[in-house]
mmCIF file of C-alpha atoms and ligand atoms in Angstrom:
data_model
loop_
_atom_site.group_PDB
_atom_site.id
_atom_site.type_symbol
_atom_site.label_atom_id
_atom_site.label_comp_id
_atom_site.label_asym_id
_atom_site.label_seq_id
_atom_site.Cartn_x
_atom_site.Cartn_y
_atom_site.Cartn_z
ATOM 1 C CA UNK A 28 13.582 -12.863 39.502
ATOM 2 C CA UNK A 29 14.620 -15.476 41.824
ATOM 3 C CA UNK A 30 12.034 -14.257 44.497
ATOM 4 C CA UNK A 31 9.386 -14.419 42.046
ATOM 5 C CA UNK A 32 10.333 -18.009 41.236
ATOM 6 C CA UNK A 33 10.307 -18.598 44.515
ATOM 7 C CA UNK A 34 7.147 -16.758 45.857
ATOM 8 C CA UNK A 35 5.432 -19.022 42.607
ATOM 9 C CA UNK A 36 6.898 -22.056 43.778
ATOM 10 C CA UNK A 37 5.579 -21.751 47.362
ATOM 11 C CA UNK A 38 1.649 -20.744 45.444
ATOM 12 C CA UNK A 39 2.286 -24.259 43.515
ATOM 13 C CA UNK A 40 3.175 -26.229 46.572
ATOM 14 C CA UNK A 41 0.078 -25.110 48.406
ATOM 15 C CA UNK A 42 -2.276 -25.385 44.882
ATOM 16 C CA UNK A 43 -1.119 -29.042 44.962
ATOM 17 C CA UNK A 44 -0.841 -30.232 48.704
ATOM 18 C CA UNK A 45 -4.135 -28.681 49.033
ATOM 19 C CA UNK A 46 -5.843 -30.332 46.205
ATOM 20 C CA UNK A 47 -3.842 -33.558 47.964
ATOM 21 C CA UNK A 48 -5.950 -32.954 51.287
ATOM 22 C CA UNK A 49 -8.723 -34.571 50.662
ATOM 23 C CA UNK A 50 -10.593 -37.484 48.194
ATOM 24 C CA UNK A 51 -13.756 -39.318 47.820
ATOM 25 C CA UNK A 52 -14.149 -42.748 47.647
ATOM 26 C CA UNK A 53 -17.477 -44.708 47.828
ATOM 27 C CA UNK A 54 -19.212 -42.040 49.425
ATOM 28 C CA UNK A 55 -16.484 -41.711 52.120
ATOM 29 C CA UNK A 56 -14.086 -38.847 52.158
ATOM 30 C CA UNK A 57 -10.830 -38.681 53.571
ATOM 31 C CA UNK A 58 -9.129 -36.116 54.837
ATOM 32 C CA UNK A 59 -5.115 -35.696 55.590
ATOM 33 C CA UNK A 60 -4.960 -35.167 59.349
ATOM 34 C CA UNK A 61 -1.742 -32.913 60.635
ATOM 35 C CA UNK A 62 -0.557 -32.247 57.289
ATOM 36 C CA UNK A 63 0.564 -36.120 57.407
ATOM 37 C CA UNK A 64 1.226 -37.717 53.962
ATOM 38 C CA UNK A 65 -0.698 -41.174 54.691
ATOM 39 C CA UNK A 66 -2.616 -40.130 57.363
ATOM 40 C CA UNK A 67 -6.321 -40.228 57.043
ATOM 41 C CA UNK A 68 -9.912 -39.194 59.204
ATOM 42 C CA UNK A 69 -12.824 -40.862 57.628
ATOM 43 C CA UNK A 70 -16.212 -39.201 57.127
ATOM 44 C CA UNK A 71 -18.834 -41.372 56.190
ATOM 45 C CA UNK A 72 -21.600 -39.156 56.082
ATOM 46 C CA UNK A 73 -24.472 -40.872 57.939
ATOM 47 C CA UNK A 74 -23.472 -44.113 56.805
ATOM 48 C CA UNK A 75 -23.496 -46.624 60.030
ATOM 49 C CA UNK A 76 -22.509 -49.987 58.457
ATOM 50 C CA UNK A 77 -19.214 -50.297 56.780
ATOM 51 C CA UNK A 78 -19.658 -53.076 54.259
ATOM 52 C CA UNK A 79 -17.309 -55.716 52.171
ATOM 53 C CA UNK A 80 -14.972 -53.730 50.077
ATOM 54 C CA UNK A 81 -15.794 -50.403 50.873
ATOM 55 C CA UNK A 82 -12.328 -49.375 51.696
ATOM 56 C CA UNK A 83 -10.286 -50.834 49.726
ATOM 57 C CA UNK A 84 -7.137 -50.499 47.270
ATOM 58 C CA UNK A 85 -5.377 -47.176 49.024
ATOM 59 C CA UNK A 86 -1.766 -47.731 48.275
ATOM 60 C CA UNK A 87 -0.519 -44.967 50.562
ATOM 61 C CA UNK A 88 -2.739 -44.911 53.889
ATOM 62 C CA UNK A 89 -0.670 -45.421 56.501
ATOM 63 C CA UNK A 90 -2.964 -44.159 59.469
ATOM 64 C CA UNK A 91 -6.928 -44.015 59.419
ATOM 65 C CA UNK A 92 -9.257 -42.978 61.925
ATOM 66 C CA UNK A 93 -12.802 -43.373 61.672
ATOM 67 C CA UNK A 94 -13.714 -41.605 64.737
ATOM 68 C CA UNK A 95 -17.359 -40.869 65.928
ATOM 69 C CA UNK A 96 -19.106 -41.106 62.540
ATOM 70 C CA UNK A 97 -22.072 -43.180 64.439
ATOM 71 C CA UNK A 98 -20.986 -46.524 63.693
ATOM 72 C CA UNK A 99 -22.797 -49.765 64.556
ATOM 73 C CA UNK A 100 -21.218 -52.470 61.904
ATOM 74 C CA UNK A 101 -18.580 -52.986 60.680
ATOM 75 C CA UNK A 102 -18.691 -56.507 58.301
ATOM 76 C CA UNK A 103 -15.917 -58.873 57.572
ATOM 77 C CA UNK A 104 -14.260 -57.904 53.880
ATOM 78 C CA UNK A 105 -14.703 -54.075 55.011
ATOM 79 C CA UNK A 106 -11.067 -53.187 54.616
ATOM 80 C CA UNK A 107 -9.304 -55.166 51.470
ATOM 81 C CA UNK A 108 -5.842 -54.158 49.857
ATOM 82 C CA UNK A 109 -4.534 -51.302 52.196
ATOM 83 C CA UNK A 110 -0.739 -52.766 51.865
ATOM 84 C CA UNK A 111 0.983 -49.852 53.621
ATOM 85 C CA UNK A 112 -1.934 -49.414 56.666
ATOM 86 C CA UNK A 113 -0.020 -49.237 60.168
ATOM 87 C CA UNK A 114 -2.401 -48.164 62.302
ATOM 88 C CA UNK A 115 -6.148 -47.940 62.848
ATOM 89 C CA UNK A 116 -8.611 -46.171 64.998
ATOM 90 C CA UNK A 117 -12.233 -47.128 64.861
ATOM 91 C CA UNK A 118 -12.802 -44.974 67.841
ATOM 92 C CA UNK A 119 -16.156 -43.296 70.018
ATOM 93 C CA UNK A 120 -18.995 -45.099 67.777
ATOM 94 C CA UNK A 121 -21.263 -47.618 68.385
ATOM 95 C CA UNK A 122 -20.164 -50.943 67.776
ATOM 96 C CA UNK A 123 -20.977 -53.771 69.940
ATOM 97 C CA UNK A 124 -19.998 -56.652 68.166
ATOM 98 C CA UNK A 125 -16.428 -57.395 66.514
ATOM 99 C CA UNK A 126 -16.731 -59.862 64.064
ATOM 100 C CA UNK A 127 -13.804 -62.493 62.302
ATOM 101 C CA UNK A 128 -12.662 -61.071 59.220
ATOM 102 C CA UNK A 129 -12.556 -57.429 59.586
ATOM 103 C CA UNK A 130 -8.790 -57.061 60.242
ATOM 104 C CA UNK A 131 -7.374 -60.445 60.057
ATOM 105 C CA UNK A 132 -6.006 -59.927 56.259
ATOM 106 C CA UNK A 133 -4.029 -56.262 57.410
ATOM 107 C CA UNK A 134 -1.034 -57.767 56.919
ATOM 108 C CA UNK A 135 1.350 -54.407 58.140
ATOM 109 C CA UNK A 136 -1.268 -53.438 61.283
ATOM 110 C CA UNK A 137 0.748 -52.530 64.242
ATOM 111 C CA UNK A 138 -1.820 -50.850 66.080
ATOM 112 C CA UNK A 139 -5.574 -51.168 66.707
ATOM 113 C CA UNK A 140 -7.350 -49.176 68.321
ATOM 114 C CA UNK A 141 -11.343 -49.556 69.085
ATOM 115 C CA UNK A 142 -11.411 -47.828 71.940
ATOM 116 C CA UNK A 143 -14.932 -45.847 73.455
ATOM 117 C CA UNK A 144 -17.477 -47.973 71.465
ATOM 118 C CA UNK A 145 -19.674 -50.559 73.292
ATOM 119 C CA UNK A 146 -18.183 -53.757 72.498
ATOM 120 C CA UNK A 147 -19.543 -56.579 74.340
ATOM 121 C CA UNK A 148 -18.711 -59.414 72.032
ATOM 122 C CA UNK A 149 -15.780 -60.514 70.225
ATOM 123 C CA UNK A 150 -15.078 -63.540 67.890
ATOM 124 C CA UNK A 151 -12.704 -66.006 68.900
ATOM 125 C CA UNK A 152 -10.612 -65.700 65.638
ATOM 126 C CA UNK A 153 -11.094 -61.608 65.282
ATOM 127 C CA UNK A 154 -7.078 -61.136 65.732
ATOM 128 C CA UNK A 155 -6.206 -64.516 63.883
ATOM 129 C CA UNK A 156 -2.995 -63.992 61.695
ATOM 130 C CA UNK A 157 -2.289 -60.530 62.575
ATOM 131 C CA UNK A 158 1.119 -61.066 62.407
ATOM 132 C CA UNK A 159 2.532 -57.503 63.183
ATOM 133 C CA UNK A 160 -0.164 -56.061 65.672
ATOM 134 C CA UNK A 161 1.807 -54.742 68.758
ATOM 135 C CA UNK A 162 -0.979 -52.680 70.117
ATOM 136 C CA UNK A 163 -4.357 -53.034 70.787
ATOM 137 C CA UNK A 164 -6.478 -50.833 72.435
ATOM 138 C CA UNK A 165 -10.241 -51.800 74.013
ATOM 139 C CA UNK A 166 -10.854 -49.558 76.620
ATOM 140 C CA UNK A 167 -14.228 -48.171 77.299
ATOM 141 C CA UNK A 168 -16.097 -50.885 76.454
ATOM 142 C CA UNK A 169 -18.518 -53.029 77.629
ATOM 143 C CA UNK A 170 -16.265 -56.407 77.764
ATOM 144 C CA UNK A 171 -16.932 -58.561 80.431
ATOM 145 C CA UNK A 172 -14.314 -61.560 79.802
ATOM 146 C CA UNK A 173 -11.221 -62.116 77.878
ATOM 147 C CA UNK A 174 -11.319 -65.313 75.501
ATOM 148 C CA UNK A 175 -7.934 -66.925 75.371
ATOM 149 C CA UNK A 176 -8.550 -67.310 71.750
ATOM 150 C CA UNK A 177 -8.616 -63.676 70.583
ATOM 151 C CA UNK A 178 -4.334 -63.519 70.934
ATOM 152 C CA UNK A 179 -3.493 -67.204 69.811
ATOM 153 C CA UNK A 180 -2.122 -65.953 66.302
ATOM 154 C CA UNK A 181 -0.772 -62.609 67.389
ATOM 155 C CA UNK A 182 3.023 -63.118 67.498
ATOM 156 C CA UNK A 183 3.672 -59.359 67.948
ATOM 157 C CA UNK A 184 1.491 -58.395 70.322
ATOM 158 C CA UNK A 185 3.029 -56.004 73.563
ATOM 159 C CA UNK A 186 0.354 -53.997 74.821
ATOM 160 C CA UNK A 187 -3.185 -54.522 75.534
ATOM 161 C CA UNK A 188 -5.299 -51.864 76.609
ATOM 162 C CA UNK A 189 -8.438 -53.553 78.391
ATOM 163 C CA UNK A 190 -9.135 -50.209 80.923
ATOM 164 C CA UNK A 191 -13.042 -49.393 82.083
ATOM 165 C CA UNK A 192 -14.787 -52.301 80.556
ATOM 166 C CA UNK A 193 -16.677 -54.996 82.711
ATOM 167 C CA UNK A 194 -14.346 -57.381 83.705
ATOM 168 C CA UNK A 195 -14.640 -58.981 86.843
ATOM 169 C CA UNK A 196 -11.918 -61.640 87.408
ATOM 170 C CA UNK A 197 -8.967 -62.945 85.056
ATOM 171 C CA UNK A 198 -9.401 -66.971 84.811
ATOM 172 C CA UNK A 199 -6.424 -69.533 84.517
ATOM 173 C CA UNK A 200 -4.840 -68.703 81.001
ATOM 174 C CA UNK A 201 -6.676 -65.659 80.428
ATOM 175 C CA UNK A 202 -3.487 -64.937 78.606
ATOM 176 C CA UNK A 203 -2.067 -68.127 78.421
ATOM 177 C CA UNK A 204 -1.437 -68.718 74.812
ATOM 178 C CA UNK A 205 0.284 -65.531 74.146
ATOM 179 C CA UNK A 206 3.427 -66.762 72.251
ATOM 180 C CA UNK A 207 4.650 -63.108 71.400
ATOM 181 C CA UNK A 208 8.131 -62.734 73.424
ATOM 182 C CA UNK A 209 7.096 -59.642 74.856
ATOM 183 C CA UNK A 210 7.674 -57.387 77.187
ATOM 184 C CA UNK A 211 4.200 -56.957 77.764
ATOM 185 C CA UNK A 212 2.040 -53.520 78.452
ATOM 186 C CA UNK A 213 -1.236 -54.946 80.096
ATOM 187 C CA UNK A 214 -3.688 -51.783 81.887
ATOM 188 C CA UNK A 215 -7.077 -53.491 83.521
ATOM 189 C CA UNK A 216 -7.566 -50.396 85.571
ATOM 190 C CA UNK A 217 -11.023 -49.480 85.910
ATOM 191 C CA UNK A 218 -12.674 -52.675 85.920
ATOM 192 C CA UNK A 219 -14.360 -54.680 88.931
ATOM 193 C CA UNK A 220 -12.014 -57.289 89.215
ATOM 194 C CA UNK A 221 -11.863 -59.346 91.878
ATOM 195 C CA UNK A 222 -10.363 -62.514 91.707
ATOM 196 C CA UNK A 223 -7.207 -63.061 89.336
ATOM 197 C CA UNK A 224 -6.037 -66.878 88.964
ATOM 198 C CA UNK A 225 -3.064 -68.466 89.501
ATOM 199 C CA UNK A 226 -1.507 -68.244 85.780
ATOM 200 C CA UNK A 227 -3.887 -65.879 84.619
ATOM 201 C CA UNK A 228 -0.673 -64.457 82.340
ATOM 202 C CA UNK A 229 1.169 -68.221 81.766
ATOM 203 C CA UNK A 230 2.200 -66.625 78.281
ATOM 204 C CA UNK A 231 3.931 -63.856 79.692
ATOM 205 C CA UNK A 232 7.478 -63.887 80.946
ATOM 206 C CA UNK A 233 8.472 -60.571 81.371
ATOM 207 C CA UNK A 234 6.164 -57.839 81.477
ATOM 208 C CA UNK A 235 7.343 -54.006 81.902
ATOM 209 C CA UNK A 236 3.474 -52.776 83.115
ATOM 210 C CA UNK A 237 0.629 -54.911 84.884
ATOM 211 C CA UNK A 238 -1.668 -52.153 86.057
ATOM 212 C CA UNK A 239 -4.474 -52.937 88.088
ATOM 213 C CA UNK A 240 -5.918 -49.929 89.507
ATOM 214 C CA UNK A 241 -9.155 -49.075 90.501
ATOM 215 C CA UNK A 242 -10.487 -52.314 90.148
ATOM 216 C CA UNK A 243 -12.380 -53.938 93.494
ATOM 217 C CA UNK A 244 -8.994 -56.831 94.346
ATOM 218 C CA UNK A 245 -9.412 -57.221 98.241
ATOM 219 C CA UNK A 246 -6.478 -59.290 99.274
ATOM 220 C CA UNK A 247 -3.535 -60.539 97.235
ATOM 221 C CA UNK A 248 -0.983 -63.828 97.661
ATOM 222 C CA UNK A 249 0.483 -62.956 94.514
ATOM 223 C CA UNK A 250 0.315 -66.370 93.088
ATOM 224 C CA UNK A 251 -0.586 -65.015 89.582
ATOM 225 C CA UNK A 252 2.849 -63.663 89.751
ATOM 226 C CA UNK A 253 4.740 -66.260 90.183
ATOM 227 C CA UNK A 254 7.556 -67.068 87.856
ATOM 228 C CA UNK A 255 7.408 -63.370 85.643
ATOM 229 C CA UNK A 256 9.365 -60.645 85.679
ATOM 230 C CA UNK A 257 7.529 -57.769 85.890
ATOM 231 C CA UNK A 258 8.791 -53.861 86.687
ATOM 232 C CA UNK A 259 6.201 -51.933 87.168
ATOM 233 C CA UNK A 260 3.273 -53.371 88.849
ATOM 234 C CA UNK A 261 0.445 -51.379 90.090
ATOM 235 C CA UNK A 262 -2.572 -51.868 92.343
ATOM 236 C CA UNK A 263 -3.730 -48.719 93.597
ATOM 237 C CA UNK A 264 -7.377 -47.896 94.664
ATOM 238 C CA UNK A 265 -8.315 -51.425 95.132
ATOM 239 C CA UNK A 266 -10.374 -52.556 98.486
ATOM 240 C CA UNK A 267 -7.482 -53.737 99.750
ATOM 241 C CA UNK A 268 -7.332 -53.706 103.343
ATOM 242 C CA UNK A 269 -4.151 -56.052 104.217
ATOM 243 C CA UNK A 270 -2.010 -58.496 103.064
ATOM 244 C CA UNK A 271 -0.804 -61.413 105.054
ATOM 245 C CA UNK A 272 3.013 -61.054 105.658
ATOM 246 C CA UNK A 273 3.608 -64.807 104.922
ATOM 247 C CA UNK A 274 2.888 -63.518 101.304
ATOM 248 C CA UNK A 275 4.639 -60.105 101.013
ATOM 249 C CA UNK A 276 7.709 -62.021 99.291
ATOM 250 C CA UNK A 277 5.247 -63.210 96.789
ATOM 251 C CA UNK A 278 3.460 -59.997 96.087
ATOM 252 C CA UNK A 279 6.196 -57.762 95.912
ATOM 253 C CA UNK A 280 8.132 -59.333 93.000
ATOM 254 C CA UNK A 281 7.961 -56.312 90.690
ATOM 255 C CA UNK A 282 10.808 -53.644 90.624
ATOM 256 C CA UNK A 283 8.162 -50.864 91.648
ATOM 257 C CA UNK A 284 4.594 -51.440 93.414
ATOM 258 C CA UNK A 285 2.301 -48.689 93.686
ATOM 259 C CA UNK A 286 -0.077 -49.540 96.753
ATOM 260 C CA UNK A 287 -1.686 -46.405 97.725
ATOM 261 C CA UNK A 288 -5.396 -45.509 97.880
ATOM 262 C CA UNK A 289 -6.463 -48.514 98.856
ATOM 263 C CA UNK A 290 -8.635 -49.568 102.317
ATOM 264 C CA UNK A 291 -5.229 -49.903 104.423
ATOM 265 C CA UNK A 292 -5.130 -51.202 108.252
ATOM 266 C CA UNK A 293 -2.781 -48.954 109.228
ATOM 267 C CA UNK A 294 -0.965 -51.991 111.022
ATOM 268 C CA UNK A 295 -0.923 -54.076 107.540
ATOM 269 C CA UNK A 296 0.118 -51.110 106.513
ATOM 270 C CA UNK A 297 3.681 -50.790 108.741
ATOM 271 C CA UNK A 298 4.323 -54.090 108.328
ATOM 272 C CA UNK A 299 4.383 -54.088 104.626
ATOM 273 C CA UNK A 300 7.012 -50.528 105.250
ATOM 274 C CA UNK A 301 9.214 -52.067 107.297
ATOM 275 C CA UNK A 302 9.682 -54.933 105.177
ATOM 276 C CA UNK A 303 10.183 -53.019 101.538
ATOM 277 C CA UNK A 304 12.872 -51.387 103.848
ATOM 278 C CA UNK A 305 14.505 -54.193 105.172
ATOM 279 C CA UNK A 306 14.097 -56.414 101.556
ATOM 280 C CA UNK A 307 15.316 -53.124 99.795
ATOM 281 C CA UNK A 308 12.019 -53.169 97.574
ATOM 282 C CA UNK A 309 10.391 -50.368 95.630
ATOM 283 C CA UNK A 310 6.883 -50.336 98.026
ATOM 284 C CA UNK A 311 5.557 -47.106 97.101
ATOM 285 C CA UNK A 312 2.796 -46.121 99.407
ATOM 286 C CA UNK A 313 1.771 -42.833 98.353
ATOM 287 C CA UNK A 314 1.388 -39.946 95.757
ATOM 288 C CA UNK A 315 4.802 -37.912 96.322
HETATM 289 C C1 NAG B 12 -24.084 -38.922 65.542
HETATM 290 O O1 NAG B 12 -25.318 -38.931 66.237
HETATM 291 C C2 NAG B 12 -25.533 -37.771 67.052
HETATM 292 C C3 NAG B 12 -26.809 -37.981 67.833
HETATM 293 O O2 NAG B 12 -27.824 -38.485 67.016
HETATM 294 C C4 NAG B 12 -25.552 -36.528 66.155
HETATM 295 O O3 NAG B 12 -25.701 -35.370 66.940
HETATM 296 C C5 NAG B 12 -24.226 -36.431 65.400
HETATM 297 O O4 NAG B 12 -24.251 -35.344 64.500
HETATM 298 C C6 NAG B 12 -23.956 -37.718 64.617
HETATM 299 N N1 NAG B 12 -22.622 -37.643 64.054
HETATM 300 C C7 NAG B 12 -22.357 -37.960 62.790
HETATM 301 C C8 NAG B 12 -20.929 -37.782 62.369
HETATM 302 O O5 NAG B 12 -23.196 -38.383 62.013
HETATM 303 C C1 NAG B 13 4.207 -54.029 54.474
HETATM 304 O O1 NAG B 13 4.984 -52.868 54.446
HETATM 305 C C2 NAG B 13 6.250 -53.045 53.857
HETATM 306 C C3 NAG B 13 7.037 -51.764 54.046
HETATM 307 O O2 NAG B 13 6.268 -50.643 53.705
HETATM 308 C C4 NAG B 13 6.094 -53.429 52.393
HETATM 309 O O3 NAG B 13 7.356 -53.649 51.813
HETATM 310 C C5 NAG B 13 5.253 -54.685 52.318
HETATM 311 O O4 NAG B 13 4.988 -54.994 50.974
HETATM 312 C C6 NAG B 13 3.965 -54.540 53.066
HETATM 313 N N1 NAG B 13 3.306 -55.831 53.158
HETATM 314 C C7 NAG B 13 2.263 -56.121 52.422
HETATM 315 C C8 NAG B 13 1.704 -57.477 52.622
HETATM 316 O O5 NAG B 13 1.784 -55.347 51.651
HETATM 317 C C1 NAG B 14 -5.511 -67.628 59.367
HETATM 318 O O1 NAG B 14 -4.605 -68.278 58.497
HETATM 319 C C2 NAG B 14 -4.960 -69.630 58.253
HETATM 320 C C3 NAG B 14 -3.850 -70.242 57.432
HETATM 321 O O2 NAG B 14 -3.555 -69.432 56.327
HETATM 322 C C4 NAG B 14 -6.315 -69.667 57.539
HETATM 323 O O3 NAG B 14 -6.708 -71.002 57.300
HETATM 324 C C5 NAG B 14 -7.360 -68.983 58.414
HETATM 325 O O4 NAG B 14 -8.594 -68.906 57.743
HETATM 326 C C6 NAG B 14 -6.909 -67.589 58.788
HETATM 327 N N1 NAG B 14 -7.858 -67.035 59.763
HETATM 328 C C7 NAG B 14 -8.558 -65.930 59.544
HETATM 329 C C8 NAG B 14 -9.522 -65.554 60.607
HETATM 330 O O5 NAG B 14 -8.455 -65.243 58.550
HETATM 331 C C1 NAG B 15 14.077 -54.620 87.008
HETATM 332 O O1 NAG B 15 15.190 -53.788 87.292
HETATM 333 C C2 NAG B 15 16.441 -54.317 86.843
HETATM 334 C C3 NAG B 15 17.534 -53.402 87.362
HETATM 335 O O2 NAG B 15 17.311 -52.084 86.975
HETATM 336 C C4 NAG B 15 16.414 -54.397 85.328
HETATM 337 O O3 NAG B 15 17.606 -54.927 84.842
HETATM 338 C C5 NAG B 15 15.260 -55.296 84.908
HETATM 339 O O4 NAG B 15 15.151 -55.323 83.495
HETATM 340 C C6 NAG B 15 13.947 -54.783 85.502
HETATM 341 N N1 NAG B 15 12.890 -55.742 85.192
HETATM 342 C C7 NAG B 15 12.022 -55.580 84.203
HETATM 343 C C8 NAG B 15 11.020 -56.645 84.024
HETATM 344 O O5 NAG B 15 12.015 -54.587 83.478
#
């Protein structure tokens, strides 16, 4: 008796999480990814613009991914009353443009993630009030500056993902009115940066990643380092070919520095050894 109770109780729980699975709304259906309670993919069935109120009043999404449904839009007033929504992934579609007033009113984001569409442009006050975002991921994109603006109101902000857009140098205060506390995340590898400015990251005290690989840097004094703490910093496959001893003190500030792959003299190259050795410095010059 009690394994037919049983047997019919496991029928019931799959009857019901599977009719739980998936819904419609406005033409879009969701479907519960990894057997997640909250967790949501979007299909929106050949529909390219998202548009004011579409998705709106889901009390229990906690995590939604609209990922490579062909996106080119999506318009401010998109996304209205999703109280519980931590984290979002408009991810590998086609939007170029991210406009003010898409995600500003998520008041419980913690991570956004836009990642692999072709944004060139976005609005000064996109990010404004986003009180809890921690995480925000551009790569693959087509960005080819960062406006000081975008994290003025962002007082939880830790990690930006900017890797493989189209930046080419970090200005004076690039960062500098980042008032979160950090420590900061910050990957820029894959971009053709040259020239980073003295107080390029002003708002940034301590900051546990600054990753800077493959972009095209070909000297450094380290001057945009000055006065931060910073623990991991990494330059690796740069056109770096030396850097002038006056300024290893200044460049190698971090608790690690990966330098390898990069256009080495091999004379630069001892010099820079021998003085990690003798300053007791994490220099690490190569693979293994
Ligand atoms: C997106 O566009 C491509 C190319 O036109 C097509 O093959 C694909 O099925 C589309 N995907 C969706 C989800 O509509
Ligand atoms: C954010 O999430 C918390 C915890 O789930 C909830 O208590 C709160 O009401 C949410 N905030 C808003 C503005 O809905
Ligand atoms: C941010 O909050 C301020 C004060 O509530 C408001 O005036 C402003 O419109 C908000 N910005 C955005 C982009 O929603
Ligand atoms: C650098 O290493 C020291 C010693 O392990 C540690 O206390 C400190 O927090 C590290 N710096 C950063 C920015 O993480």
């Amino acid at each position: 008796m009690s394994k037919i109770l049983s047997f019919l109780s496991v029928i019931y729980i799959l009857a019901v999480s599977s009719d739980a699975t998936t819904f419609e709304k406005n033409g879009i259906t969701y479907h519960m990814k990894y057997d997640m309670s909250g967790y949501y993919s979007l299909s929106t069935h050949g529909m390219h613009v998202l548009t004011p109120g579409l998705i709106a009043d889901i009390e229990n999404i906690e995590w939604m991914e609209i990922d490579q449904q062909n996106l080119t839009d999506v318009e401010p007033g998109t996304f209205r009353n999703l109280p519980k929504l931590r984290r979002l992934k408009i991810t590998a579609n086609n939007i170029p443009h991210i406009k003010t007033g898409i995600f500003n009113s998520l008041s419980n984001l913690t991570n956004l993630e836009l990642y692999v569409n072709s944004v060139y442009q976005i609005d000064p006050n996109a990010f404004d009030n986003m009180t809890t975002l921690k995480y925000i991921g551009l790569s693959f994109n087509q960005l080819e500056s960062v406006d000081p603006h975008w994290f003025l109101q962002t007082p939880s902000l830790e990690f930006i993902d900017l890797r493989y857009n189209r930046l080419t140098k970090l200005p004076a205060s690039s960062f500098g009115n980042i008032k979160s506390p950090g420590p900061f995340i910050l990957w820029f590898d894959g971009n053709y940066i040259t020239r980073i400015d003295k107080d390029a990251f002003s708002g940034m005290k301590t900051i546990s990643t600054l990753s800077l690989d493959g972009n095209k840097l070909k000297t450094m004094t380290g001057d945009f380092l000055l006065g931060r703490e910073i623990d991991w910093l990494s330059f690796r496959a740069n056109k770096i070919e030396c850097i002038d001893q006056r300024h290893f003190a200044t460049v190698f500030v971090a608790n690690y520095t990966k330098i390898w792959s990069n256009s080495w003299h091999m004379e630069c190259f001892k010099k820079i050894k021998t003085w990690a050795k003798e300053n007791h410095k994490n220099v690490l010059y190569d693979p293994y």
